[in-house]
Coordinates of N, CA and C in Angstrom, one line a residue:
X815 N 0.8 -1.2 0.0 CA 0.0 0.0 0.0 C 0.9 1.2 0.0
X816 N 0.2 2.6 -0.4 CA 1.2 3.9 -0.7 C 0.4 4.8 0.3
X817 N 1.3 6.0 0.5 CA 0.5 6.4 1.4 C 0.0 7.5 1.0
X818 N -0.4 8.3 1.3 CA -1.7 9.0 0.9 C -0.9 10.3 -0.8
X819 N 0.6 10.6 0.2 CA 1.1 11.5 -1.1 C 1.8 10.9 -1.9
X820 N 2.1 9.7 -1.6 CA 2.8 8.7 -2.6 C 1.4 8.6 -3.8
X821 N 0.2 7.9 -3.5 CA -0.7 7.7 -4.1 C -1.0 9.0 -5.3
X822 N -1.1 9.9 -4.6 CA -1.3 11.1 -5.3 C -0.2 11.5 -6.5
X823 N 1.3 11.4 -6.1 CA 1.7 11.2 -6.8 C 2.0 10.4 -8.0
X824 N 1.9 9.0 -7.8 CA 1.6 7.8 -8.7 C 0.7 8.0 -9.9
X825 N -0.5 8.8 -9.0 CA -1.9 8.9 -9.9 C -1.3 10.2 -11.1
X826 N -0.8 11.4 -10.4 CA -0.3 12.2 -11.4 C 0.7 11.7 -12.4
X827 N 1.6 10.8 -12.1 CA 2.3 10.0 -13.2 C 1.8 9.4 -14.3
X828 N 1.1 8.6 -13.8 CA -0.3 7.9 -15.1 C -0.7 8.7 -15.9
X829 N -1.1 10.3 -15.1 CA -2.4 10.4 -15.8 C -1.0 11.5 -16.9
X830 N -0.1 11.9 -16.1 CA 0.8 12.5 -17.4 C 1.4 11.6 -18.6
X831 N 1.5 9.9 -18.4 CA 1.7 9.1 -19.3 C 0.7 8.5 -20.2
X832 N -0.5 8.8 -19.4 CA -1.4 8.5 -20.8 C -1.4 9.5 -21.3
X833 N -1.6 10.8 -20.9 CA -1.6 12.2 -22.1 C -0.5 12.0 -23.2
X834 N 0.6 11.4 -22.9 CA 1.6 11.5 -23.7 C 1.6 10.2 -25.0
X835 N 0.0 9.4 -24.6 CA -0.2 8.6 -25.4 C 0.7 6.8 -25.0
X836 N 0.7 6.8 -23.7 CA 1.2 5.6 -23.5 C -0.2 4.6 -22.8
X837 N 0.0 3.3 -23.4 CA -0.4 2.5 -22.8 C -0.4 1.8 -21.2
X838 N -1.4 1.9 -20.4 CA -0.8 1.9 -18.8 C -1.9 0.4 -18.7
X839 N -0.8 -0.6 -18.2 CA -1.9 -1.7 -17.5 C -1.9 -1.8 -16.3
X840 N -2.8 -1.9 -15.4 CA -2.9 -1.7 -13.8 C -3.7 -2.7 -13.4
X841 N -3.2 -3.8 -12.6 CA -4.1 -4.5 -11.8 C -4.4 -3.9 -10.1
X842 N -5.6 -3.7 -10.0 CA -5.8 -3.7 -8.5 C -7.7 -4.2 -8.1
X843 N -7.5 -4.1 -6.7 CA -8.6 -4.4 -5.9 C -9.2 -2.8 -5.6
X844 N -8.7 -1.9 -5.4 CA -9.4 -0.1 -5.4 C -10.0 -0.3 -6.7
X845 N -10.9 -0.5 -6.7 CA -11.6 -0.1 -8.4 C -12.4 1.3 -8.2
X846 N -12.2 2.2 -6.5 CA -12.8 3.4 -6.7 C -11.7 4.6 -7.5
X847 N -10.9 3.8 -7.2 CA -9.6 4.7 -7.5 C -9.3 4.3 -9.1
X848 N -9.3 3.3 -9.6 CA -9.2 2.7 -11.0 C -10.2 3.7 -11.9
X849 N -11.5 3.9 -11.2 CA -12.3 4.7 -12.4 C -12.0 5.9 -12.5
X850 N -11.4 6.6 -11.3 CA -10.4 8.1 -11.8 C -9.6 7.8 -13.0
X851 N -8.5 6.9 -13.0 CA -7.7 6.8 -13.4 C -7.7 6.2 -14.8
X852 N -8.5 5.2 -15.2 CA -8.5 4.4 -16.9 C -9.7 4.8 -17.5
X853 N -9.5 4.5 -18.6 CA -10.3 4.7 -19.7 C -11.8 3.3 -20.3
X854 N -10.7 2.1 -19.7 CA -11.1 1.4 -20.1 C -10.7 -0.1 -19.2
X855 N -11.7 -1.1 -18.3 CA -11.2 -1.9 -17.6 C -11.7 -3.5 -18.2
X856 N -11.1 -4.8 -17.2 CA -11.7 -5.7 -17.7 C -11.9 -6.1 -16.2
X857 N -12.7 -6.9 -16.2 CA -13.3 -7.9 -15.1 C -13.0 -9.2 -15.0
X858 N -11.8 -9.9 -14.4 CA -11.3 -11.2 -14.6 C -11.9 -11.7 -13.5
X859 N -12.3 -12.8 -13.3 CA -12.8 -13.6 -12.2 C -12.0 -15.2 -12.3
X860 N -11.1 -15.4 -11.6 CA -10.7 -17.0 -11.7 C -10.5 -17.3 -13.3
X861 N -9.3 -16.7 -13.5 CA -8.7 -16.7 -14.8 C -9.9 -16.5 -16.0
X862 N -11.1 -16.0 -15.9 CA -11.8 -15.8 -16.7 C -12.1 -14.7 -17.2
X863 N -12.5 -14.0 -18.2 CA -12.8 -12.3 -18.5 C -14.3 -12.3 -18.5
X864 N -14.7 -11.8 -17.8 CA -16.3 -11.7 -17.5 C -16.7 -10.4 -18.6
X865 N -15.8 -9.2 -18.4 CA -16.3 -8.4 -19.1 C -14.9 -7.3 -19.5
X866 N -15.4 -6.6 -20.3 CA -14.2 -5.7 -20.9 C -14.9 -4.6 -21.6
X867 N -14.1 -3.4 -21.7 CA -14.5 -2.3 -22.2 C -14.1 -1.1 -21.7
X868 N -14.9 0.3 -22.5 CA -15.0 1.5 -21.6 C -15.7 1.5 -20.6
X869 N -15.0 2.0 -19.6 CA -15.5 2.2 -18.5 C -16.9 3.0 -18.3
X870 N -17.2 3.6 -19.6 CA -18.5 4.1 -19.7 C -19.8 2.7 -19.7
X871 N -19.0 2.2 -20.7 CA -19.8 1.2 -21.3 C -20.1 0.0 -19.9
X872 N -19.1 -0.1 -19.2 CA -19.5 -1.0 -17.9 C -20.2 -0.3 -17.0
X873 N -20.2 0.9 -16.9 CA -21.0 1.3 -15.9 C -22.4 1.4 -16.5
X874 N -22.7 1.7 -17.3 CA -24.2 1.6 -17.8 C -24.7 0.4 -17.8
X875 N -23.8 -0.9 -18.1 CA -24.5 -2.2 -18.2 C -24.8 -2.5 -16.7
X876 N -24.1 -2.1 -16.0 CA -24.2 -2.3 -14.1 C -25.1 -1.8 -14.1
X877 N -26.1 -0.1 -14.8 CA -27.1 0.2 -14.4 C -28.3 0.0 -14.8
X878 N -28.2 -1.4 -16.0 CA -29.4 -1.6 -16.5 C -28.9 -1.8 -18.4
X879 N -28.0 -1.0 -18.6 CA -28.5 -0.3 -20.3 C -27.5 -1.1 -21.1
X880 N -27.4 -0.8 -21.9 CA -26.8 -2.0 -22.9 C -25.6 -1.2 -23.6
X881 N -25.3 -0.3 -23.4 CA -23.9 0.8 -23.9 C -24.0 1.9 -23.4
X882 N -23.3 2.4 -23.7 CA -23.2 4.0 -23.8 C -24.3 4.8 -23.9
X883 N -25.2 4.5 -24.5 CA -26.6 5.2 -24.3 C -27.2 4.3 -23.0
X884 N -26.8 3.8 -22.7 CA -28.1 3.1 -21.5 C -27.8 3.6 -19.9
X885 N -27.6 4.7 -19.6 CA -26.7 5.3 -18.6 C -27.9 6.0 -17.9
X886 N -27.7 6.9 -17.0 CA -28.7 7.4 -16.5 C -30.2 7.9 -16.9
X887 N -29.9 8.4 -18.1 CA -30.8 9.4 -19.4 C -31.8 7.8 -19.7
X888 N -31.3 6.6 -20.1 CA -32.2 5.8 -20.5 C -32.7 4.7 -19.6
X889 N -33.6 3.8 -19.9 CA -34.4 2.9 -19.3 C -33.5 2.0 -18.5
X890 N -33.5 1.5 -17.7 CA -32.9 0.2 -16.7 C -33.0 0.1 -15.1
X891 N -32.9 -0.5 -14.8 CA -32.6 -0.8 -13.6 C -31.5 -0.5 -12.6
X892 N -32.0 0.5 -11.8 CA -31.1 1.6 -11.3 C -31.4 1.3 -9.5
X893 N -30.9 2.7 -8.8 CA -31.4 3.0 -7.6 C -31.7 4.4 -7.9
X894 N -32.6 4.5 -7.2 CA -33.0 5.8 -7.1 C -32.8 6.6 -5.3
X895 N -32.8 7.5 -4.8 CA -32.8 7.8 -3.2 C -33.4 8.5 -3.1
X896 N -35.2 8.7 -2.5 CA -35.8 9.6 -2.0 C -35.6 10.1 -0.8
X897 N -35.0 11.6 -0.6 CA -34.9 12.2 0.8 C -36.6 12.8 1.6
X898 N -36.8 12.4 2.6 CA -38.1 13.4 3.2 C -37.6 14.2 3.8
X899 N -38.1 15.5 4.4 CA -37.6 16.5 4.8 C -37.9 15.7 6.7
X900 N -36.8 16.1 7.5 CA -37.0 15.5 9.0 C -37.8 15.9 9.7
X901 N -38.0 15.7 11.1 CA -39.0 16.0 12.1 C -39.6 14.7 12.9
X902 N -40.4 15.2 13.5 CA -41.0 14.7 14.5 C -41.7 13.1 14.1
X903 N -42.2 13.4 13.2 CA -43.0 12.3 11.9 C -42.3 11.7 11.1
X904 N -40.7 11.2 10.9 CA -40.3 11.1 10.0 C -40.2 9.8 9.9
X905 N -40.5 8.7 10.5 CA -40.3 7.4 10.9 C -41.5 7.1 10.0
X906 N -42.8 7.5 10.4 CA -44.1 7.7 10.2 C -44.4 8.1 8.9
X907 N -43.8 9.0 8.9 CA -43.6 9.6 7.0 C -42.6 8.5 5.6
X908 N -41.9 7.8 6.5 CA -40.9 7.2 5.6 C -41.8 5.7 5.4
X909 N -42.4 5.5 6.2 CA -43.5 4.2 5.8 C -44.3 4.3 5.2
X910 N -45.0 5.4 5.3 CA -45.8 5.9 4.3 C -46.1 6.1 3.0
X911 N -45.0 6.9 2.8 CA -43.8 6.8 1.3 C -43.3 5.2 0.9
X912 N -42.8 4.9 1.7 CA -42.8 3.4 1.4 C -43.6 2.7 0.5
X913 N -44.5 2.5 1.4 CA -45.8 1.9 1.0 C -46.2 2.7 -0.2
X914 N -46.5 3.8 -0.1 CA -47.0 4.6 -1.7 C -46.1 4.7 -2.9
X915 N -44.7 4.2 -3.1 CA -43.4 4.2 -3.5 C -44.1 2.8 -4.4
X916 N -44.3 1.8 -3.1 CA -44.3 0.4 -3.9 C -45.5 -0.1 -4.7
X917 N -46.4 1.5 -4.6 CA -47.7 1.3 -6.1 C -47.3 1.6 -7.1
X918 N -46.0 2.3 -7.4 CA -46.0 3.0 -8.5 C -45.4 2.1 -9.8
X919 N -45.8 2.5 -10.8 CA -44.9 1.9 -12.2 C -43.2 2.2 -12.3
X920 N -42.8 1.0 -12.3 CA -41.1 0.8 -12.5 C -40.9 0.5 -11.5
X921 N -41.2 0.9 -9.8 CA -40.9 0.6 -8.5 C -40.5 -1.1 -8.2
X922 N -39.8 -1.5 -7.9 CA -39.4 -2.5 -8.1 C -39.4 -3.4 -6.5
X923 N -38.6 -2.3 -5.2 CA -38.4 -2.5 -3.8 C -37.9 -1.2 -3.6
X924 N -38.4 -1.3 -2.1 CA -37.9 0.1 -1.0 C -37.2 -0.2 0.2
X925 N -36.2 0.3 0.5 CA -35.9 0.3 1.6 C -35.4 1.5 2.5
X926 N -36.1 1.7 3.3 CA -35.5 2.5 4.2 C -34.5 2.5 5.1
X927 N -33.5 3.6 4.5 CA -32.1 3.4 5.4 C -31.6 5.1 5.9
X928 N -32.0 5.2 7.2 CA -32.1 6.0 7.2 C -33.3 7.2 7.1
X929 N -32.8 8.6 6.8 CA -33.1 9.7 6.0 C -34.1 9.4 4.7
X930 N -33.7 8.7 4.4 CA -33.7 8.4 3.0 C -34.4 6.8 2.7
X931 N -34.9 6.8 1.3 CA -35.6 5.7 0.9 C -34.9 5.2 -0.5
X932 N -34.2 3.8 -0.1 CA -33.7 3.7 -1.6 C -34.5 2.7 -2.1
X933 N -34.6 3.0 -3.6 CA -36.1 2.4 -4.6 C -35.1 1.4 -5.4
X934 N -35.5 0.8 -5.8 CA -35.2 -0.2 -6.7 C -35.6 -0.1 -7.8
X935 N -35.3 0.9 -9.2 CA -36.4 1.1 -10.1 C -35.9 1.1 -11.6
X936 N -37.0 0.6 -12.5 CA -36.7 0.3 -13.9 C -37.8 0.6 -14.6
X937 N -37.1 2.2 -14.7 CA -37.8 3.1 -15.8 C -36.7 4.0 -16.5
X938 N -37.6 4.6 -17.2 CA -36.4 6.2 -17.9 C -36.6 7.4 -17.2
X939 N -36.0 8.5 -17.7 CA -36.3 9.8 -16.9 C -37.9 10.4 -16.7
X940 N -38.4 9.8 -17.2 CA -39.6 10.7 -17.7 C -40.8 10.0 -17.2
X941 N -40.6 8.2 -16.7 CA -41.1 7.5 -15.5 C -40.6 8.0 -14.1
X942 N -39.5 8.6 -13.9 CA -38.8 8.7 -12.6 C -39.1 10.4 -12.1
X943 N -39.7 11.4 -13.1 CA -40.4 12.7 -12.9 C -41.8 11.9 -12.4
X944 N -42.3 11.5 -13.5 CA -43.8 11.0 -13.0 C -43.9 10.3 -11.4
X945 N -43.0 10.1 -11.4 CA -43.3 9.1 -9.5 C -42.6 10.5 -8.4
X946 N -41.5 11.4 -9.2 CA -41.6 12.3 -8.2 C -42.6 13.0 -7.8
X947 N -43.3 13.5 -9.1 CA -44.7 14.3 -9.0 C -45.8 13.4 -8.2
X948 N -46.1 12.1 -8.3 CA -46.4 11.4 -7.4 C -46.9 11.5 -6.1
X949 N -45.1 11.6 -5.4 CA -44.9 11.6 -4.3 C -45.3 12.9 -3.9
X950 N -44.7 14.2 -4.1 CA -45.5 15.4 -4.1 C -46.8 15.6 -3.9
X951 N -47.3 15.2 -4.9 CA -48.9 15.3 -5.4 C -49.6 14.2 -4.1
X952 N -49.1 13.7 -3.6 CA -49.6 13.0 -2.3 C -49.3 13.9 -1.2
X953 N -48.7 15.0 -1.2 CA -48.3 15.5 0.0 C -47.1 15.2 0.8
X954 N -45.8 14.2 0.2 CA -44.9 13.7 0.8 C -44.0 15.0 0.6
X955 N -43.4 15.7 1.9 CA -42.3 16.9 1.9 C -40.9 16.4 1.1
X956 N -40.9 16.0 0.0 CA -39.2 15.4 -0.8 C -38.7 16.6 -1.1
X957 N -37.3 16.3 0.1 CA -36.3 17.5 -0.5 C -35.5 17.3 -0.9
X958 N -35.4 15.9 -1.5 CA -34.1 14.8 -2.3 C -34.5 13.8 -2.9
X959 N -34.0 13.7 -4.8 CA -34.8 12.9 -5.4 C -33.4 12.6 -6.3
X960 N -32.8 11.9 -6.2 CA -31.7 11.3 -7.3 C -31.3 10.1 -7.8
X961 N -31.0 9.8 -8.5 CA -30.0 8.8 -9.3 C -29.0 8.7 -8.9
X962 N -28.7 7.0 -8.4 CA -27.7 7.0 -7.5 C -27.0 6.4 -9.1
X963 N -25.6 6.8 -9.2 CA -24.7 6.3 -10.1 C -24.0 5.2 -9.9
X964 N -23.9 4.2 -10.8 CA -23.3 2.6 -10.4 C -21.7 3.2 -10.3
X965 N -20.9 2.4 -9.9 CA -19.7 3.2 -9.5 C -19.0 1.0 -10.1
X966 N -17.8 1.3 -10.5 CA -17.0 0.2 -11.0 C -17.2 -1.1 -9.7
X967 N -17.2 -1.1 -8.2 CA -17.7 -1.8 -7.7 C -18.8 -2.3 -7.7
X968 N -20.1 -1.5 -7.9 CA -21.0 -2.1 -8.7 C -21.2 -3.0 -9.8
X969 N -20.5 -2.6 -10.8 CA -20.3 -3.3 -12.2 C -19.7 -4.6 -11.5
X970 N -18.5 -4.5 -10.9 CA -18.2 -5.9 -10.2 C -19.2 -6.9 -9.6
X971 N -19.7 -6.6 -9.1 CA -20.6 -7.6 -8.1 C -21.9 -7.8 -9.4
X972 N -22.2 -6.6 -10.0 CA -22.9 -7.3 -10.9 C -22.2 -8.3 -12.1
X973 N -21.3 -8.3 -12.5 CA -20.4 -9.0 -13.6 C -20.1 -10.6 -12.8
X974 N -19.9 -10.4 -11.7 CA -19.7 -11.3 -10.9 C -20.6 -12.3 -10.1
X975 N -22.2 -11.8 -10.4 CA -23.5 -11.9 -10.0 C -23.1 -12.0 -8.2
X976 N -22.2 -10.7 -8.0 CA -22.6 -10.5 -6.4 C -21.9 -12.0 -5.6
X977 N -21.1 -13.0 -6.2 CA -20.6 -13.5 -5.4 C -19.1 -13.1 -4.6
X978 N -19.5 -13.4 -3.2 CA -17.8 -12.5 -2.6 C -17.1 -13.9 -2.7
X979 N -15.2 -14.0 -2.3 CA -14.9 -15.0 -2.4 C -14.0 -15.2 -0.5

């Protein structure tokens, strides 16, 4: 392991050797740090290549889409995180939402963790307005509505169907 200014330094090396048009291969277990850094990764599991590509292109299939277009903007199977505004009621209010969460079209599962309600959902932008206006239009105080972004660890566990070893 490097330590924190080493790392930083390392990372600025790379990233001045690929500008200069060099090929860089990197094996590691940080894949949060790997998606700063490459362009393009593979996914080996037990001498096997599960998957390969731009790192655009893996993160979208983690979130559902089938390339480069299938990324936040289009249809798949994502997370979503509904925030409620806090208080006295908010235990009260998060079950609520819950339960009215898991009527809607694309809604898939809810869990509340926390603050916050993460949705399980497989729709596009324009199903995922319609369920905010929803929630709204019910009277739920939402002062946080986002798309959680698959991140290269995701892509793992999904490429890997989620087994640890």
């Amino acid at each position: 392991g490097l330590d924190p200014r080493a790392r930083i330094e390392l990372r600025e090396l790379l990233k001045a050797l690929a500008a200069q048009g060099k090929a860089i291969l990197i094996s590691s277990h940080i894949l949060t740090e790997l998606a700063e850094l490459c362009d393009a990764c593979a996914i080996i599991e037990k001498g096997r290549l599960l998957a390969a590509g731009p790192i655009a292109e893996i993160l979208a299939r983690a979130q559902g889409g089938t390339g480069a277009e299938g990324g936040a903007a289009g249809a798949g199977t994502r997370e979503l995180l509904v925030q409620l505004v806090g208080g006295a009621e908010l235990e009260a209010r998060l079950a609520a939402c819950e339960r009215a969460l898991l009527e809607q079209p694309g809604v898939q599962g809810v869990a509340i963790a926390g603050p916050k309600l993460k949705v399980r959902f497989n729709g596009d932008e324009a199903l995922a307005a319609r369920l905010l206006t929803e929630l709204v239009g019910k009277g739920f105080p939402v002062c946080g509505f986002e798309a959680v972004a698959a991140d290269l660890e995701d892509a793992f566990l999904k490429v890997t169907q989620g087994r640890l070893q």
